[in-house]
mmCIF file of N, CA and C and ligand atoms in Angstrom:
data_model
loop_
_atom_site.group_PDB
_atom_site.id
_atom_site.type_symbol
_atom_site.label_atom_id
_atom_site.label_comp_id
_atom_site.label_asym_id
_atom_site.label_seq_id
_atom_site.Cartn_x
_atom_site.Cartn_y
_atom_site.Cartn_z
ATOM 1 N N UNK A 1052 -0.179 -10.072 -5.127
ATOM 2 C CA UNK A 1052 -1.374 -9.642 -5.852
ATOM 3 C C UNK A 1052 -2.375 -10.808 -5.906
ATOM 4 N N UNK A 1053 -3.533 -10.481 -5.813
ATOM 5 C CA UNK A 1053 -4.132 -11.528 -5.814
ATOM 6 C C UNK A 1053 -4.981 -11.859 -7.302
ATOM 7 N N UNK A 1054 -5.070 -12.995 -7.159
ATOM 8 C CA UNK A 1054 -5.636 -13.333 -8.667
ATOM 9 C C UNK A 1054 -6.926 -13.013 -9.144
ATOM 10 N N UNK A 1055 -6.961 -12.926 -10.374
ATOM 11 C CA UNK A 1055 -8.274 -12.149 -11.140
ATOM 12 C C UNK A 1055 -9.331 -13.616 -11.096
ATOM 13 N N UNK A 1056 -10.331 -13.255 -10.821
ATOM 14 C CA UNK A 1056 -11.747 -14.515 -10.731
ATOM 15 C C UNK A 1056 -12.820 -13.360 -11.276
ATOM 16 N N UNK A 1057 -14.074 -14.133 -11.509
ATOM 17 C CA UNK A 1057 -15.138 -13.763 -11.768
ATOM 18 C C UNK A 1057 -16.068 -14.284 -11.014
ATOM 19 N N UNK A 1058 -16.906 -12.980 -10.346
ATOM 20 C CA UNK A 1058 -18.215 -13.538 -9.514
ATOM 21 C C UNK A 1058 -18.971 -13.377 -9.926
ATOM 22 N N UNK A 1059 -19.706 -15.050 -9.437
ATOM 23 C CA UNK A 1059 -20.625 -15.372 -10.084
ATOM 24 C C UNK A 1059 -21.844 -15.561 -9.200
ATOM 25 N N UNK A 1060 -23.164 -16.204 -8.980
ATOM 26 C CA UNK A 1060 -24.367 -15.868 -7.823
ATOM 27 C C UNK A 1060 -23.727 -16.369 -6.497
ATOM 28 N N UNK A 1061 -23.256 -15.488 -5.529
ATOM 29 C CA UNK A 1061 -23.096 -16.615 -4.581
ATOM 30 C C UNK A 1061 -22.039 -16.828 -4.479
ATOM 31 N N UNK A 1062 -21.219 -16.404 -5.283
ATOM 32 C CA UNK A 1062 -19.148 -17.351 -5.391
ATOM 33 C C UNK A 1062 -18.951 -16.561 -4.083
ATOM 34 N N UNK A 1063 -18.284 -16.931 -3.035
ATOM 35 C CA UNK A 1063 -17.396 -16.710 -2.173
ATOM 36 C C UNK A 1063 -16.243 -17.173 -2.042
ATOM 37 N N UNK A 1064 -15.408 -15.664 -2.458
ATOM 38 C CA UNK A 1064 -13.881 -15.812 -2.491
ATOM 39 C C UNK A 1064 -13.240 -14.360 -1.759
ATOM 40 N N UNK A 1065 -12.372 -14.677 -1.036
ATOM 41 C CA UNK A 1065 -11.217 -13.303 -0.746
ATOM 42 C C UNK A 1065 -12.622 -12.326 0.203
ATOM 43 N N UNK A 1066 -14.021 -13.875 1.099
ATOM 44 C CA UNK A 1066 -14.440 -12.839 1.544
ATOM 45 C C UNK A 1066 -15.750 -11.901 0.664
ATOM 46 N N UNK A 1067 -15.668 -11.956 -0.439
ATOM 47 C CA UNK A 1067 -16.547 -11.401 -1.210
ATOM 48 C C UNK A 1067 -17.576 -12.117 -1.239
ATOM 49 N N UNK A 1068 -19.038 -11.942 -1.662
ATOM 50 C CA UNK A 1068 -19.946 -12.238 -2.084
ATOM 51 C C UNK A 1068 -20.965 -11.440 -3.041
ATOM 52 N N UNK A 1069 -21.945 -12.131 -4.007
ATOM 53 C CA UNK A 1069 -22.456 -10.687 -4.144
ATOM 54 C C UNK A 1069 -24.373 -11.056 -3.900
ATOM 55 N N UNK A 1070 -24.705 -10.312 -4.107
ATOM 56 C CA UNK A 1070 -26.574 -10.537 -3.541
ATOM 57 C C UNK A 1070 -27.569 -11.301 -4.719
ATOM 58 N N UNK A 1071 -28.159 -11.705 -4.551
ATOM 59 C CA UNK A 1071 -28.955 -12.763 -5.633
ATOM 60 C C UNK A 1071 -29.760 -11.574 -6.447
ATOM 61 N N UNK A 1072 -30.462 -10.414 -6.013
ATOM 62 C CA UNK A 1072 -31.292 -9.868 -6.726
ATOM 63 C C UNK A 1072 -30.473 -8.491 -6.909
ATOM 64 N N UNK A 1073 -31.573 -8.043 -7.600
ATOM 65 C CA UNK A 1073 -31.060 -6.155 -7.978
ATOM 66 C C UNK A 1073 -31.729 -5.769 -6.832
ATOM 67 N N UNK A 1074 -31.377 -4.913 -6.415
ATOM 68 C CA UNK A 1074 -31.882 -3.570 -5.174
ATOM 69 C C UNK A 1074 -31.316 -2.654 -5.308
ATOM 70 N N UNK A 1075 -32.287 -1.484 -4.739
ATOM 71 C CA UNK A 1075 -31.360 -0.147 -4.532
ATOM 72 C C UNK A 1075 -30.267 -0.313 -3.734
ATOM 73 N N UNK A 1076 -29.210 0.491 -3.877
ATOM 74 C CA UNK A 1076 -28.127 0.669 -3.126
ATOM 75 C C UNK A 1076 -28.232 0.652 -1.475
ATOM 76 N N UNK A 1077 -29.189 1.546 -1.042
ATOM 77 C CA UNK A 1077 -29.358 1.120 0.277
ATOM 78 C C UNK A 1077 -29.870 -0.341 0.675
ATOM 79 N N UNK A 1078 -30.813 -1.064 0.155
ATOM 80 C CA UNK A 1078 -30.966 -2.244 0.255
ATOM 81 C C UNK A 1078 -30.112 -3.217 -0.228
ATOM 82 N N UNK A 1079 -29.001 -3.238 -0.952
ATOM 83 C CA UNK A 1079 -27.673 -4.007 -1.049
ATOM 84 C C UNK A 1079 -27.460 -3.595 -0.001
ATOM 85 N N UNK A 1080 -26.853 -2.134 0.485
ATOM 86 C CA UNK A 1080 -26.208 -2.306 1.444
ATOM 87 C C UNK A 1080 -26.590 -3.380 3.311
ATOM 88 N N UNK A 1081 -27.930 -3.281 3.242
ATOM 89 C CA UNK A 1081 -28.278 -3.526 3.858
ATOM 90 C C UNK A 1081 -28.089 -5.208 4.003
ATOM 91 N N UNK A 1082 -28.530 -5.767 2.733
ATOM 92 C CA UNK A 1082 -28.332 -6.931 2.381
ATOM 93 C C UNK A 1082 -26.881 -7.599 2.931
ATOM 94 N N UNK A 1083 -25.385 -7.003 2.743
ATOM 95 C CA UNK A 1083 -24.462 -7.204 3.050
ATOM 96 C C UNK A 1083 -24.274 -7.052 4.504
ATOM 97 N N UNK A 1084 -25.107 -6.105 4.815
ATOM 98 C CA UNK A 1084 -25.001 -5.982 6.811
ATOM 99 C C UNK A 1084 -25.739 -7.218 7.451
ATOM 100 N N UNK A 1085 -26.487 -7.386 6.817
ATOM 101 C CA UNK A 1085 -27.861 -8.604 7.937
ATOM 102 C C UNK A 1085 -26.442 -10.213 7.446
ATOM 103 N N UNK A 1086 -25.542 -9.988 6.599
ATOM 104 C CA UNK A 1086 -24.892 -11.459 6.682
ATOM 105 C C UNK A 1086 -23.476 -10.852 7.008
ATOM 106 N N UNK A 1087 -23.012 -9.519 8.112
ATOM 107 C CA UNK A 1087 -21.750 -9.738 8.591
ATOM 108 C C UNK A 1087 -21.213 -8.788 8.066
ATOM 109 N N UNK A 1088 -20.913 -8.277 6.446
ATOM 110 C CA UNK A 1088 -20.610 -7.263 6.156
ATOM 111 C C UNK A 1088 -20.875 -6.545 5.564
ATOM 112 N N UNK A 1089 -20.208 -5.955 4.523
ATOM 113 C CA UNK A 1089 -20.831 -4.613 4.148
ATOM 114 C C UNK A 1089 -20.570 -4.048 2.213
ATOM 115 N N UNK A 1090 -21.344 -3.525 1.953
ATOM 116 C CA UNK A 1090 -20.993 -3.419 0.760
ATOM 117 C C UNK A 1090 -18.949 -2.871 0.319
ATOM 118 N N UNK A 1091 -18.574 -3.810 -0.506
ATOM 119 C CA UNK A 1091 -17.264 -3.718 -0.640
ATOM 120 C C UNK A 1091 -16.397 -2.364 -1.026
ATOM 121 N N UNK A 1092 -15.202 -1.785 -0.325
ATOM 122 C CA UNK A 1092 -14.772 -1.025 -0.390
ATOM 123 C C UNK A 1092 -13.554 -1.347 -1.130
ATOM 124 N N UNK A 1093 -13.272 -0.472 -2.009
ATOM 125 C CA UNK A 1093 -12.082 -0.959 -3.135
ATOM 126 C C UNK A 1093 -10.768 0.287 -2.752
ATOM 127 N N UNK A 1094 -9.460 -0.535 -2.769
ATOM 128 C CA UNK A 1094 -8.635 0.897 -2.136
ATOM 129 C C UNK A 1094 -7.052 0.439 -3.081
ATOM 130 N N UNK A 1095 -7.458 -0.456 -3.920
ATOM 131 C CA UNK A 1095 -5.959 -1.225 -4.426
ATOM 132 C C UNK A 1095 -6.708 -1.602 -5.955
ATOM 133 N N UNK A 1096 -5.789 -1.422 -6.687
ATOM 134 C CA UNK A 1096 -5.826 -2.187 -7.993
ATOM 135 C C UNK A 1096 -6.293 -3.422 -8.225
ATOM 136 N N UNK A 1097 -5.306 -3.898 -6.638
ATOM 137 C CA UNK A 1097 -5.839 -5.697 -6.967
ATOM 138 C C UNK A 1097 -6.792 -5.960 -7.083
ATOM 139 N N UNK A 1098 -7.840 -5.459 -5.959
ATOM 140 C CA UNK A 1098 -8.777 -5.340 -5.119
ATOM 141 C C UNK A 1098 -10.180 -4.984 -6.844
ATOM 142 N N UNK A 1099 -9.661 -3.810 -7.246
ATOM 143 C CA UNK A 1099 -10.563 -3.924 -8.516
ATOM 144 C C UNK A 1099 -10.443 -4.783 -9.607
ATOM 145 N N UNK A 1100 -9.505 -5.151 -9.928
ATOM 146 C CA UNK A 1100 -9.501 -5.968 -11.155
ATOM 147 C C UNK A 1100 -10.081 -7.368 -10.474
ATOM 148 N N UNK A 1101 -10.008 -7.746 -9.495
ATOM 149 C CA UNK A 1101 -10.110 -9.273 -8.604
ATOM 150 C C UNK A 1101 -12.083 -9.179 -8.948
ATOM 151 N N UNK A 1102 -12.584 -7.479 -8.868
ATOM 152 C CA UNK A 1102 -13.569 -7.573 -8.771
ATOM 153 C C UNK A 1102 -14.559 -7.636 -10.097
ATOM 154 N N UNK A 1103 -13.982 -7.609 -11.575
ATOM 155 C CA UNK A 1103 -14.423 -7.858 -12.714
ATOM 156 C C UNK A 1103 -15.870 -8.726 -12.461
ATOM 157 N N UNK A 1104 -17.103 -8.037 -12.828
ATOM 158 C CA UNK A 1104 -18.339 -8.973 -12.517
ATOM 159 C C UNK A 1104 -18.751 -8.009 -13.658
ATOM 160 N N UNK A 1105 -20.214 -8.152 -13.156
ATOM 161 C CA UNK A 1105 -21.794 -7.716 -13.963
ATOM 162 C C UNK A 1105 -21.607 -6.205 -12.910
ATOM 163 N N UNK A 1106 -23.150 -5.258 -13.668
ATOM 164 C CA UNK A 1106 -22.717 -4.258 -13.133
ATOM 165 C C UNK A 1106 -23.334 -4.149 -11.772
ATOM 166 N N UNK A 1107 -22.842 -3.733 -10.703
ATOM 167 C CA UNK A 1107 -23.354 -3.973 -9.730
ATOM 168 C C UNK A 1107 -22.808 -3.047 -8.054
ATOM 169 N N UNK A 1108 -23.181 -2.679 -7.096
ATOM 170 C CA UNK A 1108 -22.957 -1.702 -6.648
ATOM 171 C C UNK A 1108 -22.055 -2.148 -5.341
ATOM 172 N N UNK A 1109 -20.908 -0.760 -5.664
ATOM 173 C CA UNK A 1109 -19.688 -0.932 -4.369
ATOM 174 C C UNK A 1109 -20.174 -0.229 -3.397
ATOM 175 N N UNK A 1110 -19.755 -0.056 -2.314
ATOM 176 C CA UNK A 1110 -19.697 0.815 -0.967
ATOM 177 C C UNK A 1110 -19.157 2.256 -1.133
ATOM 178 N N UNK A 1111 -19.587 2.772 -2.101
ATOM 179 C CA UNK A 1111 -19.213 4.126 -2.316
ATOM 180 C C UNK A 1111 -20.180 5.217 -2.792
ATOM 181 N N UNK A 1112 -20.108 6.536 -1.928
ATOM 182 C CA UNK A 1112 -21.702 7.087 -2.533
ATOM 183 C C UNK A 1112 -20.787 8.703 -2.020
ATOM 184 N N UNK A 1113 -21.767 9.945 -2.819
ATOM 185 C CA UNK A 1113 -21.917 11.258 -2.027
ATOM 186 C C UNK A 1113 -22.831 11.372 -1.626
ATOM 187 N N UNK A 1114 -23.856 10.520 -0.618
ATOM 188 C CA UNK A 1114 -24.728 10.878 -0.167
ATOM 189 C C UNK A 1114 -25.214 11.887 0.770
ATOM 190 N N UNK A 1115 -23.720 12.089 1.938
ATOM 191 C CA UNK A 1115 -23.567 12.756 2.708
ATOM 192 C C UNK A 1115 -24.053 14.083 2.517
ATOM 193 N N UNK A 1116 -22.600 14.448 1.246
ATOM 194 C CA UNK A 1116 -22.423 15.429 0.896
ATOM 195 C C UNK A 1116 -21.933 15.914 -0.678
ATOM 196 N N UNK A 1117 -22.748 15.974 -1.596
ATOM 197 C CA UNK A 1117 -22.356 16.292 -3.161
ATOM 198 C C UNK A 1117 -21.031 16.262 -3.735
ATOM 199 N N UNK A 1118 -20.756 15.289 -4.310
ATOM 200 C CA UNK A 1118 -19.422 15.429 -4.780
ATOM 201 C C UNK A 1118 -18.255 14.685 -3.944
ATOM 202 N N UNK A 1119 -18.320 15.215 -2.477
ATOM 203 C CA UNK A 1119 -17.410 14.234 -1.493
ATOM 204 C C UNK A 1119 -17.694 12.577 -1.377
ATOM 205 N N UNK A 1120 -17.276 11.998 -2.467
ATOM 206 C CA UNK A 1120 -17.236 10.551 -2.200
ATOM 207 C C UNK A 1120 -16.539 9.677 -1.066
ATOM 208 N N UNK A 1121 -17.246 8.874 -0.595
ATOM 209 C CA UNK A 1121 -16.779 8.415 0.873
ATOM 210 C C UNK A 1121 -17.297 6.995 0.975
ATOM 211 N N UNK A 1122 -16.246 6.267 1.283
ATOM 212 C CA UNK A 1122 -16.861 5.002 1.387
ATOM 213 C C UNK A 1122 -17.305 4.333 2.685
ATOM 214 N N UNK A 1123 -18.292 3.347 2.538
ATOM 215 C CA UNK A 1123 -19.190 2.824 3.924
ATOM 216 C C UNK A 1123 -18.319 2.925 4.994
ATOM 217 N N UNK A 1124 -17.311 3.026 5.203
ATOM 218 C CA UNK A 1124 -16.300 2.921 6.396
ATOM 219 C C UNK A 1124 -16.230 4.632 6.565
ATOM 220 N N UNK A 1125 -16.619 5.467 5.779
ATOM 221 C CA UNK A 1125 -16.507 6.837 6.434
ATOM 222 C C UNK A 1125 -15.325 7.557 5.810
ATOM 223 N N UNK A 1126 -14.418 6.331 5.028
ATOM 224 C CA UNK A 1126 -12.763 7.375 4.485
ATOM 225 C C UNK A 1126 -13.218 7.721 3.308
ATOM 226 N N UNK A 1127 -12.278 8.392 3.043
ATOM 227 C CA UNK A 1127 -12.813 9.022 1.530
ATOM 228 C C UNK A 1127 -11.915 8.560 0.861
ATOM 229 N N UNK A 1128 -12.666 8.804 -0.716
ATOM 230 C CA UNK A 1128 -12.070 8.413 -1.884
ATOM 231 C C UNK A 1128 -10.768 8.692 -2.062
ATOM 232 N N UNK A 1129 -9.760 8.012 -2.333
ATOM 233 C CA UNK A 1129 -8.223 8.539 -2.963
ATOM 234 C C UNK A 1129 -7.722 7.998 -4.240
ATOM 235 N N UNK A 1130 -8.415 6.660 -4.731
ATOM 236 C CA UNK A 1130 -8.549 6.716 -6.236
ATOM 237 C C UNK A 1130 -9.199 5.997 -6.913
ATOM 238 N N UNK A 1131 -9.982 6.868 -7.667
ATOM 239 C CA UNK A 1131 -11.267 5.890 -8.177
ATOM 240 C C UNK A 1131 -10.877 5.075 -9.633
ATOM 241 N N UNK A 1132 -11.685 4.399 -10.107
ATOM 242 C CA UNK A 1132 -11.495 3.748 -11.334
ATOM 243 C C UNK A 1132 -12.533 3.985 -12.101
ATOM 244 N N UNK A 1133 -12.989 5.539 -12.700
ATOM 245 C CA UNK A 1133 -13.911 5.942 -13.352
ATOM 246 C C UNK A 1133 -14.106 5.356 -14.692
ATOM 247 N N UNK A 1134 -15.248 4.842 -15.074
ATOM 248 C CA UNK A 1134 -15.896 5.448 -16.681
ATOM 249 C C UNK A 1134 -15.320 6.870 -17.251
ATOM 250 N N UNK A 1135 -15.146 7.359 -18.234
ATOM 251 C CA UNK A 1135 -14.949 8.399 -18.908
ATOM 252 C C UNK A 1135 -16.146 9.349 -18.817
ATOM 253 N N UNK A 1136 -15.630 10.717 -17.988
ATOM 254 C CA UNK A 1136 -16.677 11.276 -18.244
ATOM 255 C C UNK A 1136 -17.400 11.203 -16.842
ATOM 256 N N UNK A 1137 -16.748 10.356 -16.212
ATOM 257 C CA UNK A 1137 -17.891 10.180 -14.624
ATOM 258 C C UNK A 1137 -17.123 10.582 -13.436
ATOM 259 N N UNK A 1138 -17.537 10.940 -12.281
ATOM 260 C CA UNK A 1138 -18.978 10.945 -11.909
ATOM 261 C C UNK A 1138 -19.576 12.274 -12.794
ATOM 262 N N UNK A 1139 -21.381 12.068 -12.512
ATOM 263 C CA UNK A 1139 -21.126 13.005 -13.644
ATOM 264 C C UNK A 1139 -22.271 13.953 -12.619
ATOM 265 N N UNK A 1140 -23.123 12.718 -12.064
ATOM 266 C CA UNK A 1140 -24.151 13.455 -11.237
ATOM 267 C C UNK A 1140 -25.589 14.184 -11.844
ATOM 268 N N UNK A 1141 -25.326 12.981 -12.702
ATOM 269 C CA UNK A 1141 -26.526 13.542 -13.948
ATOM 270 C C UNK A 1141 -28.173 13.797 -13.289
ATOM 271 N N UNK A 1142 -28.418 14.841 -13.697
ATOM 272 C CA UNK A 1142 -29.863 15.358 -13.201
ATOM 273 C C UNK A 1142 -29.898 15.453 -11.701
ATOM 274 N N UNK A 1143 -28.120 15.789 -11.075
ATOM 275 C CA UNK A 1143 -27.715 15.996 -9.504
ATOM 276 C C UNK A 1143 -28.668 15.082 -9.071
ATOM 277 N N UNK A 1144 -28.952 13.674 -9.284
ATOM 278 C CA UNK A 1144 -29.347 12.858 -8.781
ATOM 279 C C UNK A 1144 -28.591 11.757 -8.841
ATOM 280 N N UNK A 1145 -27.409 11.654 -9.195
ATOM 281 C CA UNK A 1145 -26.621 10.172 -9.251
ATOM 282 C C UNK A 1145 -25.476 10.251 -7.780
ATOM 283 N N UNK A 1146 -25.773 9.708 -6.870
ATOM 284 C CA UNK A 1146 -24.927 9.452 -5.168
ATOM 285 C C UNK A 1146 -24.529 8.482 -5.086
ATOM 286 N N UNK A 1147 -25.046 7.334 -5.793
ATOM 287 C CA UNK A 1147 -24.705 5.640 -5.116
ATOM 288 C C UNK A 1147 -23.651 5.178 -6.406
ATOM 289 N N UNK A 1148 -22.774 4.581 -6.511
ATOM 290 C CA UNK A 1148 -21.690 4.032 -7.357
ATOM 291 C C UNK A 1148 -21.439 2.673 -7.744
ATOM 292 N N UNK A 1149 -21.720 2.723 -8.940
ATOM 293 C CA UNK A 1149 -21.573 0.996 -9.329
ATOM 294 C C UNK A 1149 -20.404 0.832 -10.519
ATOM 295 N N UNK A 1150 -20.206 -0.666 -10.359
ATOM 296 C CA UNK A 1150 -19.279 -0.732 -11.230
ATOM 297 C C UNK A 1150 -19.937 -2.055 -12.577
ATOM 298 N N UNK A 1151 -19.414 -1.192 -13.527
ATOM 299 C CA UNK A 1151 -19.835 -1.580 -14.840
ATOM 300 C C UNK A 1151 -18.944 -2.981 -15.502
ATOM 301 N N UNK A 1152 -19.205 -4.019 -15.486
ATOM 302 C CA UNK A 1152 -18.289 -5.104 -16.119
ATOM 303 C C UNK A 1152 -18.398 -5.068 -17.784
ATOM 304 N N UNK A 1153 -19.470 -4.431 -18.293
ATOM 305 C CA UNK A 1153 -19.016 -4.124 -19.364
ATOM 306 C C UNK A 1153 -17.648 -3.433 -20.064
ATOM 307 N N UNK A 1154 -17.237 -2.516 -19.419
ATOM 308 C CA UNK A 1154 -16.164 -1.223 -19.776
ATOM 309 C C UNK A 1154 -14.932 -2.067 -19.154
ATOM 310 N N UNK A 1155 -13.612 -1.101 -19.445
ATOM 311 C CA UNK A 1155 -12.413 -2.087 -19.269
ATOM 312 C C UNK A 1155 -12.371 -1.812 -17.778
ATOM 313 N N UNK A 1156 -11.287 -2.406 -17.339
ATOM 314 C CA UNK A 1156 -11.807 -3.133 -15.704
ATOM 315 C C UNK A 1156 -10.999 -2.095 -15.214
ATOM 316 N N UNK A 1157 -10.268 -1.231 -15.436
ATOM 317 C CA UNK A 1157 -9.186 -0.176 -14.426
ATOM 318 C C UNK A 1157 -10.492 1.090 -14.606
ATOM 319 N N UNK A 1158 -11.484 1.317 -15.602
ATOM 320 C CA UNK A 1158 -12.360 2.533 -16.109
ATOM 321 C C UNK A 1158 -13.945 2.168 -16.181
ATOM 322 N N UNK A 1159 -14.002 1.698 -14.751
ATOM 323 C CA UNK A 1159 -15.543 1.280 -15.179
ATOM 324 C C UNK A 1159 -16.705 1.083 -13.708
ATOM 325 N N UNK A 1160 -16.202 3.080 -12.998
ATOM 326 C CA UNK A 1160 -16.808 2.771 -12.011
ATOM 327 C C UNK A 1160 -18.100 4.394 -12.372
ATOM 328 N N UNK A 1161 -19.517 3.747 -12.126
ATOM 329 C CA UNK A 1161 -20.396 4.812 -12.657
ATOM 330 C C UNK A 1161 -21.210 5.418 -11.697
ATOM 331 N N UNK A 1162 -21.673 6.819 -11.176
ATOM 332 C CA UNK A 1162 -22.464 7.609 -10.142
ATOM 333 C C UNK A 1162 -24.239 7.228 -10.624
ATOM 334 N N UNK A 1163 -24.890 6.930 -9.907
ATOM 335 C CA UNK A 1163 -26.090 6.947 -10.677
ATOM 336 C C UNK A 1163 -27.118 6.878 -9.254
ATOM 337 N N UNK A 1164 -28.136 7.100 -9.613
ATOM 338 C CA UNK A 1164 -29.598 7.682 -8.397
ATOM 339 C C UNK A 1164 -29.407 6.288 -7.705
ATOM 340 N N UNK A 1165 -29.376 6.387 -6.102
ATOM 341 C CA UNK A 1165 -29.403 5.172 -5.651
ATOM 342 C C UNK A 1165 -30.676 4.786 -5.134
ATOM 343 N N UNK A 1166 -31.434 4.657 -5.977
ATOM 344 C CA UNK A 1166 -32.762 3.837 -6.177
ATOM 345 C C UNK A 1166 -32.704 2.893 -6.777
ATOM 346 N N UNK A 1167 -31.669 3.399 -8.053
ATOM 347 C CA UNK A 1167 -31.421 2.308 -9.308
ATOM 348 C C UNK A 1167 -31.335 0.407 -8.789
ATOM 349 N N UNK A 1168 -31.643 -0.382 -9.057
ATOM 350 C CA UNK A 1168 -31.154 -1.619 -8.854
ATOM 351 C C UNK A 1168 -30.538 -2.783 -9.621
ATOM 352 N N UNK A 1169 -29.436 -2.943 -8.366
ATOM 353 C CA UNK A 1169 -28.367 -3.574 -9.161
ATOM 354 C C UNK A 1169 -28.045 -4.703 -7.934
ATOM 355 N N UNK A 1170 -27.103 -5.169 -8.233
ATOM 356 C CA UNK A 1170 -26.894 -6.521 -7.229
ATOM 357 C C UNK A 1170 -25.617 -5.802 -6.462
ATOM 358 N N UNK A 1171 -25.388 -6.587 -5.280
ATOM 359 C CA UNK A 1171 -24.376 -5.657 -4.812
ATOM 360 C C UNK A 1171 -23.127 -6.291 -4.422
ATOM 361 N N UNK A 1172 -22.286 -5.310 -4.464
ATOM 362 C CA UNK A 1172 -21.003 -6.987 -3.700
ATOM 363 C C UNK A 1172 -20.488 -6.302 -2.350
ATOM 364 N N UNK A 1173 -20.719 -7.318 -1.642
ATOM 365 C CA UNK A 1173 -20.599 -7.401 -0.569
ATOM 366 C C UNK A 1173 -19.167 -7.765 -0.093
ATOM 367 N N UNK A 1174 -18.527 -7.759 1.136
ATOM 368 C CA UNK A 1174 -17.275 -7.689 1.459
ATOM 369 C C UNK A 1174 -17.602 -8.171 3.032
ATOM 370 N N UNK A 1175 -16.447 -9.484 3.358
ATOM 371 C CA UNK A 1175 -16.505 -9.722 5.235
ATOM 372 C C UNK A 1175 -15.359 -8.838 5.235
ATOM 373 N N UNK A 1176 -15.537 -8.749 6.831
ATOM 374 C CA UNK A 1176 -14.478 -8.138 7.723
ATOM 375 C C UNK A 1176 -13.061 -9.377 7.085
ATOM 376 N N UNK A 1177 -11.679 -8.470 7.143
ATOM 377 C CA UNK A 1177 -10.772 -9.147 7.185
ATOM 378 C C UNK A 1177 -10.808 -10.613 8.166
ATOM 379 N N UNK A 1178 -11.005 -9.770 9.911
ATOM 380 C CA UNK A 1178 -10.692 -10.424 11.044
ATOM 381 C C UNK A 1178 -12.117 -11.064 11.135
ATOM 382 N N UNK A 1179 -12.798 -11.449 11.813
ATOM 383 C CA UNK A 1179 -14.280 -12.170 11.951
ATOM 384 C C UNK A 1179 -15.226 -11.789 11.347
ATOM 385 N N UNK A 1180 -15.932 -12.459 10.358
ATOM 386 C CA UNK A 1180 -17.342 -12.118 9.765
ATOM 387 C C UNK A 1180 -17.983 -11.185 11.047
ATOM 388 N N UNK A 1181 -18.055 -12.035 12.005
ATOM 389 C CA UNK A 1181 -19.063 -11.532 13.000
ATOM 390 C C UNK A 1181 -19.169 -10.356 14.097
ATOM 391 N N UNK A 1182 -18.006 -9.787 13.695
ATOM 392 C CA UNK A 1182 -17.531 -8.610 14.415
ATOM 393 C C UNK A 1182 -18.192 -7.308 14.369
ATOM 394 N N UNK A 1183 -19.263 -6.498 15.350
ATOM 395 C CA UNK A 1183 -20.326 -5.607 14.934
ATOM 396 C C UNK A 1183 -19.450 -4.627 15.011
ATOM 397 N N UNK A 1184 -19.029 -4.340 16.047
ATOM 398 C CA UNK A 1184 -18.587 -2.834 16.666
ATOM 399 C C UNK A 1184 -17.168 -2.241 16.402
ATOM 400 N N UNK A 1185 -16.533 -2.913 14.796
ATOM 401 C CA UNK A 1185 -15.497 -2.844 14.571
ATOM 402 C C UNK A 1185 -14.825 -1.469 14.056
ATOM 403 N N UNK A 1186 -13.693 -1.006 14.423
ATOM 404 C CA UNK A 1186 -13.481 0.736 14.455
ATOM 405 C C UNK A 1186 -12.927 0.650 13.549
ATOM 406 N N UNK A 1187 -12.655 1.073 12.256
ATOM 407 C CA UNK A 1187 -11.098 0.950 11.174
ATOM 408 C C UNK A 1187 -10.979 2.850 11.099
ATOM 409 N N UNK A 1188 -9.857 2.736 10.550
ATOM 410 C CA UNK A 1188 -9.111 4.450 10.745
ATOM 411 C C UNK A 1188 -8.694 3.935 8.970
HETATM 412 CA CA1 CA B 679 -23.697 12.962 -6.547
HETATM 413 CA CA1 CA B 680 -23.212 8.852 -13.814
#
């Protein structure tokens, strides 16, 4: 398991980073592509609690398609770490997903309009930062 840290502007650890300003979700995401990777995909416990920050936006959206949450890699959701009460899809405008460091750290992931801006955390490839054309299943 890996150990619990807090990110802070800039900390790079386990690969993570997160973006200096707030942006919409597509512009985090983007932000994380122009340096290698991509907004972070969470699939393990460890993986969330490791990620305890400010609130700020993961690689997870229904943008596609309402309700079907899917993360930047294309797989879908198999277990989230909701807020109470969420997703909620309020005013069927909430697609982009952030996570709240206020709320306790296993219940504190929120749906909201991805216009909203927030900082984003970003994630390298396991194998080379620099790897474009990389396939994962
Ligand atoms: Ca939605
Ligand atoms: Ca919401």
């Amino acid at each position: 398991m890996s150990s619990v840290f807090l990110l802070g502007n800039q900390c790079s650890l386990d690969g993570l980073f997160v973006s200096k300003k707030a942006m919409s979700w597509y512009a985090s995401r983007q932000y994380c592509r122009d340096r290698g990777g991509d907004l972070v995909i969470i699939k393990s416990i460890e993986k969330q609690v490791s990620l305890f920050s400010e609130r700020a936006w993961i690689g997870l959206s229904d943008i596609v398609s309402e309700g079907n949450l899917t993360w930047v890699d294309n797989s879908p959701l198999n277990q989230g770490f909701w807020f109470e009460g969420e997703p909620n899809d309020e005013d069927g405008n909430e697609d982009c997903v952030e996570i709240m460091a206020f709320s306790s750290i296993l219940d504190n992931w929120n749906d909201l309009p991805c216009s909203s801006k927030r900082k984003g955390i970003c994630s390298l490839p396991q194998t080379s930062p620099m790897v474009k054309d990389q396939t994962k299943h």
